[in-house]
Short mmCIF file of N, CA and C in Angstrom, two decimals:
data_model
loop_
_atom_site.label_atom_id
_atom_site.label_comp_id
_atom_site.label_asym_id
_atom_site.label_seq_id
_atom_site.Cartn_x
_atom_site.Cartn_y
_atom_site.Cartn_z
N UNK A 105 0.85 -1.18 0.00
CA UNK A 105 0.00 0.00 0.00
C UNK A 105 0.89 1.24 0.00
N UNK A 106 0.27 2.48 -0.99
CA UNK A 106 1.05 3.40 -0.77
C UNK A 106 0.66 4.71 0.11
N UNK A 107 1.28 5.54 -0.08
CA UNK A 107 0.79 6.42 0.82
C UNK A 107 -0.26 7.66 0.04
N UNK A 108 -0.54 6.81 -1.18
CA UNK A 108 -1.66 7.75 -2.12
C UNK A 108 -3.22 7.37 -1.97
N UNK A 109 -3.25 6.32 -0.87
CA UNK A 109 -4.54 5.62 -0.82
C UNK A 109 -5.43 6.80 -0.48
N UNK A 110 -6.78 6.52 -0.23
CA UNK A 110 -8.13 8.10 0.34
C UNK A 110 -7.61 7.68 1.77
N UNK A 111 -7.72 9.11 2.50
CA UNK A 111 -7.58 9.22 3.74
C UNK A 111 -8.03 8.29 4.56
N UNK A 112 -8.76 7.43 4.93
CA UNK A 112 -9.70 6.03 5.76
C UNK A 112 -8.26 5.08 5.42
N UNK A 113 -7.72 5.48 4.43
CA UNK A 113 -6.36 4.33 4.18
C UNK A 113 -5.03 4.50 4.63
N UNK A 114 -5.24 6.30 4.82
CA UNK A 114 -3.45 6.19 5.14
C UNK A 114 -3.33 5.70 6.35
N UNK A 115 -1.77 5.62 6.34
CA UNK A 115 -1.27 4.63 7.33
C UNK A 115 -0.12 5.76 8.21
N UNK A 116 0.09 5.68 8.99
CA UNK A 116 0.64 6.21 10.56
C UNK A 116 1.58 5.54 11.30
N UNK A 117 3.20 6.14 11.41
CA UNK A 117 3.74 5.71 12.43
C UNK A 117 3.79 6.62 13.68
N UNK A 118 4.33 6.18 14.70
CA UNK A 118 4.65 7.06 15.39
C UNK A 118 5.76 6.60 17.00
N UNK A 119 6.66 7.14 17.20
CA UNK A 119 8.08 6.99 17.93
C UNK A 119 8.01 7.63 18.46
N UNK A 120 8.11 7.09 20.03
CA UNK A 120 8.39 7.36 21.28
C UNK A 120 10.45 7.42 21.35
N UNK A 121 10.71 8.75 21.46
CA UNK A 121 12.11 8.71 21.93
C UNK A 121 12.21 8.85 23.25
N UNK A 122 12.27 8.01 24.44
CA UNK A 122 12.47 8.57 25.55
C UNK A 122 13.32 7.02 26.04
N UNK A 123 14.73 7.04 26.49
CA UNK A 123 15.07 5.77 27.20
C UNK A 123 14.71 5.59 28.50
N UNK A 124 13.86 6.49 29.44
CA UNK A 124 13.20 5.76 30.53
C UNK A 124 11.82 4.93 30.36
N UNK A 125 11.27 5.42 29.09
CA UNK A 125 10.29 4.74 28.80
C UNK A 125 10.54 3.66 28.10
N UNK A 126 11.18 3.56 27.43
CA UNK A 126 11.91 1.91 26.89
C UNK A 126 12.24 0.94 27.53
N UNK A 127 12.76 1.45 29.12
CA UNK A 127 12.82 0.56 29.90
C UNK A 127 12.12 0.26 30.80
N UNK A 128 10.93 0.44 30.65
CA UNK A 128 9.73 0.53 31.75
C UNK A 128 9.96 1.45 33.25
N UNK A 129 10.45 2.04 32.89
CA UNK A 129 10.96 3.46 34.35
C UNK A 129 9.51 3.36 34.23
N UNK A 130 8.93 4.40 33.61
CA UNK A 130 7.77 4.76 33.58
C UNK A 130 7.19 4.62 32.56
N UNK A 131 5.43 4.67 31.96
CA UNK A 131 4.74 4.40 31.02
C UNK A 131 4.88 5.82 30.08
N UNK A 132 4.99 5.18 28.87
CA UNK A 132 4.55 6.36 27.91
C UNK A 132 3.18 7.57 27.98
N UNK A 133 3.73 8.68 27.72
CA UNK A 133 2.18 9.20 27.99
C UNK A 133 1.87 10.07 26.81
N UNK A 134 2.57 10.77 25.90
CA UNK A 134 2.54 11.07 24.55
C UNK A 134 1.88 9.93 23.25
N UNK A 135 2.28 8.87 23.58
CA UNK A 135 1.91 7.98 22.01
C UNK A 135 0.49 7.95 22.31
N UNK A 136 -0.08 7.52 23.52
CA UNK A 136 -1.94 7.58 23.44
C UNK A 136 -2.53 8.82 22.68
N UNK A 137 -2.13 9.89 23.21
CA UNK A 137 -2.11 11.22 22.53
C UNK A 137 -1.92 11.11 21.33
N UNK A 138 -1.13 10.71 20.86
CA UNK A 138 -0.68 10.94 19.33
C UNK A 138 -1.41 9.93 18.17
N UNK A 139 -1.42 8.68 19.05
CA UNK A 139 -2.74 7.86 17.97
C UNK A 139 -3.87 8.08 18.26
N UNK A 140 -4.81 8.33 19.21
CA UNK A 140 -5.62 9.17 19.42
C UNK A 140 -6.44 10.56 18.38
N UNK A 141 -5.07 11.24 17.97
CA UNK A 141 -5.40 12.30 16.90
C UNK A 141 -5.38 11.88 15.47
N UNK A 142 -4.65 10.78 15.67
CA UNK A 142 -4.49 10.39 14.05
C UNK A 142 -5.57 9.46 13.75
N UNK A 143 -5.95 8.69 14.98
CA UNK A 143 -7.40 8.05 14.09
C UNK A 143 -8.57 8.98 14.40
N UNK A 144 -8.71 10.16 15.61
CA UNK A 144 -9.43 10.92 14.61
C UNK A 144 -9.60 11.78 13.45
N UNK A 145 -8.39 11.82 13.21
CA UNK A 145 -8.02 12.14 11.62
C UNK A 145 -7.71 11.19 10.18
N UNK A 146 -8.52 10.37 10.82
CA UNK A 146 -8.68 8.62 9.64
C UNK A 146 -7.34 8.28 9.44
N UNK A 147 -6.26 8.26 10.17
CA UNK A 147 -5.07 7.20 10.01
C UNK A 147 -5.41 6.08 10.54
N UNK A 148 -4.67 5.22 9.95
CA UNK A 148 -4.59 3.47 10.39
C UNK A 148 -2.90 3.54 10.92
N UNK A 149 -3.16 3.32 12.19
CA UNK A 149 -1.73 3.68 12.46
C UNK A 149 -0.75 2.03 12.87
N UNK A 150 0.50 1.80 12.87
CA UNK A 150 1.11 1.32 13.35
C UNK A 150 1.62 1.02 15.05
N UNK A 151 1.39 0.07 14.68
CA UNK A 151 2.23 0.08 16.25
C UNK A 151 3.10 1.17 16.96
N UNK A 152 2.81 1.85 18.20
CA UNK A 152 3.86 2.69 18.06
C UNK A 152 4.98 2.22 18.70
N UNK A 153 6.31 2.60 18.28
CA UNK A 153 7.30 2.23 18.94
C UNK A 153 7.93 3.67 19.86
N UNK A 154 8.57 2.26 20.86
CA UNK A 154 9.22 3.16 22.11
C UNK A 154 10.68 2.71 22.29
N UNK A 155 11.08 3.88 21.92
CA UNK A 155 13.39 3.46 22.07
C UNK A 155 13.79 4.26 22.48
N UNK A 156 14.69 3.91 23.19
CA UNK A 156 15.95 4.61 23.73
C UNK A 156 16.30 6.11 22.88
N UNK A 157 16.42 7.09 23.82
CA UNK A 157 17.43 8.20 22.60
C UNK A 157 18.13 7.63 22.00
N UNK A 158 18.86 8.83 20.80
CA UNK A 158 19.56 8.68 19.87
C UNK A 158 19.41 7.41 18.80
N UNK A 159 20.81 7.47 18.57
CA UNK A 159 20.49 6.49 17.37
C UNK A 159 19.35 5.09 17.07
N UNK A 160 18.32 4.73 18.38
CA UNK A 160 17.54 3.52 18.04
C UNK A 160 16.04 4.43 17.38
N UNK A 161 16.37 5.89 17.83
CA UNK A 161 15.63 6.73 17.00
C UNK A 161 15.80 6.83 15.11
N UNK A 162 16.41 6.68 14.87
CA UNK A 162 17.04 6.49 13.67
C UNK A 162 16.62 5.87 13.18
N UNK A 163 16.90 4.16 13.11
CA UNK A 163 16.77 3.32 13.19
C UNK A 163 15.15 3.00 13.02
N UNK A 164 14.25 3.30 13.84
CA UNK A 164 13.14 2.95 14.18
C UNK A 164 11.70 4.66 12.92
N UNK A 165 12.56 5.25 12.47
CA UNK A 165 12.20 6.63 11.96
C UNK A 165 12.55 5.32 10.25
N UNK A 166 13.66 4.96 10.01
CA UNK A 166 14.44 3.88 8.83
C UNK A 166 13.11 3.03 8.54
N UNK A 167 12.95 2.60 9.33
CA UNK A 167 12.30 1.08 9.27
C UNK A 167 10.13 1.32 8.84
N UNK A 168 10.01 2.78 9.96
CA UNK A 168 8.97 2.76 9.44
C UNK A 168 8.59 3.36 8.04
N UNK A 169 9.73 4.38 7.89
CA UNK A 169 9.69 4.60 5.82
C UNK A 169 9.63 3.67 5.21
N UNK A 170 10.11 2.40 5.23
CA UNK A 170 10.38 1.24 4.50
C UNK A 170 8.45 0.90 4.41
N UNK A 171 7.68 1.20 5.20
CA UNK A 171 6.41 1.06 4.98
C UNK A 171 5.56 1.76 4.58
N UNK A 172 6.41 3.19 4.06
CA UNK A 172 5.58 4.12 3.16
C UNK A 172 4.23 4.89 4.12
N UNK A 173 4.44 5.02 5.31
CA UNK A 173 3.59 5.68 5.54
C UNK A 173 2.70 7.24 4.73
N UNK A 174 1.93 7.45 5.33
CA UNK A 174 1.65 8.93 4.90
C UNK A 174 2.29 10.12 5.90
N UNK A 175 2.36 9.40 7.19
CA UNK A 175 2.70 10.54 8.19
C UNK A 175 3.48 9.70 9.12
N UNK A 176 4.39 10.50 9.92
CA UNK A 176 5.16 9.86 11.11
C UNK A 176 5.27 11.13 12.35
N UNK A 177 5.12 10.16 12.98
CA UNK A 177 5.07 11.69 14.33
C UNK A 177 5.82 10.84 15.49
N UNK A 178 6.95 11.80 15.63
CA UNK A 178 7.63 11.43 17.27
C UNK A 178 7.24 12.17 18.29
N UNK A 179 7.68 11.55 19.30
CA UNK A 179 7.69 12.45 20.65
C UNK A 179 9.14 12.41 21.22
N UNK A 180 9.80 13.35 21.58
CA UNK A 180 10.97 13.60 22.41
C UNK A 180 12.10 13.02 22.39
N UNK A 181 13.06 13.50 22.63
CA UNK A 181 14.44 14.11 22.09
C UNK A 181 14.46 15.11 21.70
N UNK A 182 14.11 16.43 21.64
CA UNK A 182 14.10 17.55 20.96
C UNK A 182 14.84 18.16 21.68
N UNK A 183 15.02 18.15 23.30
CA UNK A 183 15.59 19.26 24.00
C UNK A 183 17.07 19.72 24.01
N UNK A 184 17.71 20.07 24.89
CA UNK A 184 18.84 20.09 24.89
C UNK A 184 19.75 19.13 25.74
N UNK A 185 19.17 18.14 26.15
CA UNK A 185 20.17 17.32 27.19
C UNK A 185 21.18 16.46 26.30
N UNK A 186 22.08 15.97 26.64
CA UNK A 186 23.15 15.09 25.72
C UNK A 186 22.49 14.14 24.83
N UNK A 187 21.64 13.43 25.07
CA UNK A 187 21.08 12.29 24.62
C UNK A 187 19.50 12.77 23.64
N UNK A 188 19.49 13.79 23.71
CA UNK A 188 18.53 14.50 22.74
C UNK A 188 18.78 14.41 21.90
N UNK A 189 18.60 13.33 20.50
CA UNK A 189 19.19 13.22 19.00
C UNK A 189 18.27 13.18 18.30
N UNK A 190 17.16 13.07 18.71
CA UNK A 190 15.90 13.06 17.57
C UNK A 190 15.63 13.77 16.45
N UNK A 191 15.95 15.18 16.46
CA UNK A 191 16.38 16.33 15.56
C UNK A 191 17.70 15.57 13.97
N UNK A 192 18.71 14.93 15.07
CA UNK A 192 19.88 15.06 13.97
C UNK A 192 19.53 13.65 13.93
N UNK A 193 18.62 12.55 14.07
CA UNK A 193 18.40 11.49 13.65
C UNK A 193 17.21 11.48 12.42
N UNK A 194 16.53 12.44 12.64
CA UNK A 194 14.91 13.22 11.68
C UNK A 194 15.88 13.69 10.84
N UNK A 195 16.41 14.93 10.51
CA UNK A 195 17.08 15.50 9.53
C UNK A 195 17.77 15.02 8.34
N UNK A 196 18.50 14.24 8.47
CA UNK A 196 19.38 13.05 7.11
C UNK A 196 18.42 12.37 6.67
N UNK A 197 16.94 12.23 6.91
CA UNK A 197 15.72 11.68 6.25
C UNK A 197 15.04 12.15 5.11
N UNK A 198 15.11 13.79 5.84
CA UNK A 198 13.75 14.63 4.76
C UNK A 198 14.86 15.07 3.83
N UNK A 199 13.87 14.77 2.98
CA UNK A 199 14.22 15.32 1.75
C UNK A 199 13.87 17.27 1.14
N UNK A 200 12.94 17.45 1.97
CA UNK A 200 12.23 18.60 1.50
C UNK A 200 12.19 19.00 3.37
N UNK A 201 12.36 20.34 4.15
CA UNK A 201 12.04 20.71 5.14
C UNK A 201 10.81 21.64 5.04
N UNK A 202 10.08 21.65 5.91
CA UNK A 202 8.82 22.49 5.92
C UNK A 202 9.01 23.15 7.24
N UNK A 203 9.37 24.40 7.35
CA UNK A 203 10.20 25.17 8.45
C UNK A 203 8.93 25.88 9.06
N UNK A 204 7.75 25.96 7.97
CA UNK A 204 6.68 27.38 9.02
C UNK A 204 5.79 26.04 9.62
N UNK A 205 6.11 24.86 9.42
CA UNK A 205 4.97 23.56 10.64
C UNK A 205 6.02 23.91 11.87
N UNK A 206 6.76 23.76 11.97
CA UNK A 206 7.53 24.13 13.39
C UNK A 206 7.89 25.35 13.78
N UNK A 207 8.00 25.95 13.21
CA UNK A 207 7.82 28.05 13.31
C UNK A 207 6.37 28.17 13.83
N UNK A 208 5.55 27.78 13.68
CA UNK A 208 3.84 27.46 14.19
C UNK A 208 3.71 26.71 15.17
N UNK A 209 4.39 25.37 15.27
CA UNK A 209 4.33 24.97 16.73
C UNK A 209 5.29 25.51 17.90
N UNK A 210 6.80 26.14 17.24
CA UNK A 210 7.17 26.80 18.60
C UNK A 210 6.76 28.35 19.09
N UNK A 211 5.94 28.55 18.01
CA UNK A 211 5.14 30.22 18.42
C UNK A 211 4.05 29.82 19.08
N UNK A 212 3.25 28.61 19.06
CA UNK A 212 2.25 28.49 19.91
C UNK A 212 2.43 28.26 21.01
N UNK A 213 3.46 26.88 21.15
CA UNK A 213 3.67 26.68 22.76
C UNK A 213 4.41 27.83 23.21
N UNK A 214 5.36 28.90 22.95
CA UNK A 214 5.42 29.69 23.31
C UNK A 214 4.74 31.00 24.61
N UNK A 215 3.35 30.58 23.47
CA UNK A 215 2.53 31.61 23.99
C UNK A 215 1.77 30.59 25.29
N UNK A 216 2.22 29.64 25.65
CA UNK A 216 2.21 28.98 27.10
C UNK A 216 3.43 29.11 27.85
N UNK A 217 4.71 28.72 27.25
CA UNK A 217 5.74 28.43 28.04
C UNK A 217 7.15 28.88 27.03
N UNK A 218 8.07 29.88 28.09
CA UNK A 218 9.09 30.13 26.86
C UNK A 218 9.58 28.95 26.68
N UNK A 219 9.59 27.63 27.40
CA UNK A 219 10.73 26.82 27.24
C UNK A 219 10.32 26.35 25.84
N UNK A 220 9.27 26.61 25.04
CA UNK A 220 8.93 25.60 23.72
C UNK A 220 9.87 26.45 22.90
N UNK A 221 10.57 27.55 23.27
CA UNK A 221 11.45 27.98 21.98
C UNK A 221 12.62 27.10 22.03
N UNK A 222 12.89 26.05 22.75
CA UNK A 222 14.38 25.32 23.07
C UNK A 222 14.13 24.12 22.41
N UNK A 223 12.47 24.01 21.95
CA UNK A 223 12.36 22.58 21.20
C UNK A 223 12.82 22.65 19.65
N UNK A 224 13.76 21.36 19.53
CA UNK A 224 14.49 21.36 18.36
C UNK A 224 14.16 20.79 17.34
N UNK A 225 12.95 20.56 17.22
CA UNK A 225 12.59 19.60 16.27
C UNK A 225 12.20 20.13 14.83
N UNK A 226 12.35 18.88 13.69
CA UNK A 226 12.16 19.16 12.71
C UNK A 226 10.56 18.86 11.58
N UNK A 227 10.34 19.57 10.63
CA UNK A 227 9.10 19.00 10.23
C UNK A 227 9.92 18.88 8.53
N UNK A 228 9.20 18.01 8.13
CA UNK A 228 9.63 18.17 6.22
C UNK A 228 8.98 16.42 5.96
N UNK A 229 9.29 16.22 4.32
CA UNK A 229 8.81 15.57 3.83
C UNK A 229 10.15 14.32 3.45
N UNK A 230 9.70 13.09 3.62
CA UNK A 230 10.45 12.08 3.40
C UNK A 230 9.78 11.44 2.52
N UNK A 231 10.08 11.56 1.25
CA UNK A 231 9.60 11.28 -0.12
C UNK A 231 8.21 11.71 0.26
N UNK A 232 7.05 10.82 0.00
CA UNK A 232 5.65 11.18 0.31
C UNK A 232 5.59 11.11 1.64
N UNK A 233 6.09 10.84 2.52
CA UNK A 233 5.84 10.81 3.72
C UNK A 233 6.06 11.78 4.74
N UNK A 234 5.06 12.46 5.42
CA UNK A 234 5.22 13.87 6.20
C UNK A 234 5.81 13.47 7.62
N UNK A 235 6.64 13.84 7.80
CA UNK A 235 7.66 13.45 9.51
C UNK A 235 8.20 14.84 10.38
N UNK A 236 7.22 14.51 11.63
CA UNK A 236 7.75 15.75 12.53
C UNK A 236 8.01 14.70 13.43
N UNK A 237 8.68 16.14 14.51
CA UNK A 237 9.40 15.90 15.56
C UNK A 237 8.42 16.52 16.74
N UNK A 238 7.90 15.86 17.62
CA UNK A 238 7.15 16.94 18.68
C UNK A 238 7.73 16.61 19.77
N UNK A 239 7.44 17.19 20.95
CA UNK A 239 8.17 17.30 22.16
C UNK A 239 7.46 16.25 22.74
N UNK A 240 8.47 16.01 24.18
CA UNK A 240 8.35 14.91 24.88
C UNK A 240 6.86 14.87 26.04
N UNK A 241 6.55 16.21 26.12
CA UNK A 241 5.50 16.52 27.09
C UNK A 241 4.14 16.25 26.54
N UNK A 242 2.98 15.70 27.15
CA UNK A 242 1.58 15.42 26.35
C UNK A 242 1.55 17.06 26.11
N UNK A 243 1.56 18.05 27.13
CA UNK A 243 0.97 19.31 26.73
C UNK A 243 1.77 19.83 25.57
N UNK A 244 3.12 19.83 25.17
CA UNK A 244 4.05 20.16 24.17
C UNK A 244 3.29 19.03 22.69
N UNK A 245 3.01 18.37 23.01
CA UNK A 245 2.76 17.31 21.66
C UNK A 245 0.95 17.47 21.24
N UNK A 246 0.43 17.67 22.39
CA UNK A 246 -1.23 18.49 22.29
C UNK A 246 -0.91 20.19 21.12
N UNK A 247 -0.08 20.64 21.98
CA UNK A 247 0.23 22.22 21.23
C UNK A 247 0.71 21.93 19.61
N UNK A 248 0.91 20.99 19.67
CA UNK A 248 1.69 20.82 18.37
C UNK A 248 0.67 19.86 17.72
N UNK A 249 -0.06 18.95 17.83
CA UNK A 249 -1.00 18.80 16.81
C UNK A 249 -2.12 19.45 16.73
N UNK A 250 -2.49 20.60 18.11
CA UNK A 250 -3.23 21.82 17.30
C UNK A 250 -2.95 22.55 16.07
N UNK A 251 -1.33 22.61 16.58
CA UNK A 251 -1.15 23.57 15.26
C UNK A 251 -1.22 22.53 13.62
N UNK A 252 -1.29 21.18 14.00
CA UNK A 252 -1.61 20.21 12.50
C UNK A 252 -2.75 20.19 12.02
N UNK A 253 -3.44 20.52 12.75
CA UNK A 253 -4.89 20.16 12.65
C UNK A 253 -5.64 20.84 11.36
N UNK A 254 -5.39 21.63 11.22
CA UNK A 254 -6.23 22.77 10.07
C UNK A 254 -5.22 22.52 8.66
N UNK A 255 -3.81 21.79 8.99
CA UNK A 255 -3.42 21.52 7.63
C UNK A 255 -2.87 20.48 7.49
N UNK A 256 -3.38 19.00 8.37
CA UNK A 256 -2.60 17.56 7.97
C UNK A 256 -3.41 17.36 6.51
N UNK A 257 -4.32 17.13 6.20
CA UNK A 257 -5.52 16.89 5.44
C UNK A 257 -4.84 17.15 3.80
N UNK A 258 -4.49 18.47 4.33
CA UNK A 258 -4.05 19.29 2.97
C UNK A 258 -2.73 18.80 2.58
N UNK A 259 -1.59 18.81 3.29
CA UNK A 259 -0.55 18.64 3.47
C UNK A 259 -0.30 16.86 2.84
N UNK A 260 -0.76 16.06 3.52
CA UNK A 260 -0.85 15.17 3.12
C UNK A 260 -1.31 14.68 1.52
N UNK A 261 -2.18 15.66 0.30
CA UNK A 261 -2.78 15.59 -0.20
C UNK A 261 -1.71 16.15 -1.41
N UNK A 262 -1.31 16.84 -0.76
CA UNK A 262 0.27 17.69 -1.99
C UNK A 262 1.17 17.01 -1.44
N UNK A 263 1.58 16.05 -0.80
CA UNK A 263 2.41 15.12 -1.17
C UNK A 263 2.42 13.94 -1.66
N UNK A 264 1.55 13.73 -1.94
CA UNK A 264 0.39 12.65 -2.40
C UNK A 264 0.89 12.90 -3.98
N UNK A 265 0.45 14.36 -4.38
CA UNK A 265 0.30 14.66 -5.76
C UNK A 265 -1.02 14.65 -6.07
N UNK A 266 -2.24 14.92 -5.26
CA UNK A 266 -3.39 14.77 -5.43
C UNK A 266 -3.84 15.81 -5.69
N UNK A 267 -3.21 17.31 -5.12
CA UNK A 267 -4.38 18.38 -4.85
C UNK A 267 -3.75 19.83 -5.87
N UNK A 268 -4.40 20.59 -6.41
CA UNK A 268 -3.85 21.76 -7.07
C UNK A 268 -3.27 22.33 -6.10
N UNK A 269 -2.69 23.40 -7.17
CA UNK A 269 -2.16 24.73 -6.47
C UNK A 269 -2.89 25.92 -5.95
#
């Protein structure tokens, strides 16, 4: 399946970067959130996966392209601590960057908390497939698929090759 199917078809990954949650420290609390929005936005999503920072981020970002999604959405690694690689593990992917989806999510959380200007994450296109980076916090990853909301639909649809100009 590709990622040109009608919306009821596309397909959804989505990656948990956090290594306390990989190791059962504690439960994930972002991925409910995040598939949550995507099947109310008619994705069929994937399993989500949960890894360690850095490079099993990579790795796990690799593997779900290989399935052509339409969309991929992480949660955390964005910040600044050593082990924050999610950014430079996302980046060597896209092919195309889309700089005003994350210029829009760090002006919104902003206007809650300055710390969302320190989130590093990236948004752009991996062949047809749309891949951001959202923060590790449910309220940081809520702020940020507000700001998707009014243009996954579309977005998805011009990478598709479906929709005019």
């Amino acid at each position: 399946m590709s990622a040109c199917e009608p919306i009821t078809l596309r397909k959804a990954g989505v990656v948990i970067a956090s290594t306390r949650a990989a190791a059962g420290v504690y439960a994930d609390e972002t991925g409910p959130i995040i598939l949550d929005w995507l099947s109310e936005h008619g994705f069929d999503t994937f399993p989500t996966m949960v890894v360690p920072d850095g490079e099993p981020v990579g790795a796990a970002l690799r593997a779900l392209l290989t399935q052509h999604p339409a969309v991929i959405i992480t949660s955390g690694g964005t910040g600044l601590s050593p082990d924050d690689r999610t950014p430079e593990m996302t980046l060597p992917l896209l092919e195309r960057e889309i700089p005003g989806i994350m210029e829009g999510i760090r002006r919104a959380g902003a206007a809650k908390t300055p710390m969302a200007m320190l989130s590093r994450g990236h948004a752009g296109a991996a062949g047809k497939t749309f891949v951001i980076n959202l923060p590790g916090s449910p309220k940081g990853v809520m702020d940020g698929l507000a700001v998707l909301d009014p243009v996954i639909g579309h977005l998805c649809e011009q990478l598709e090759g479906n929709h005019g100009h």
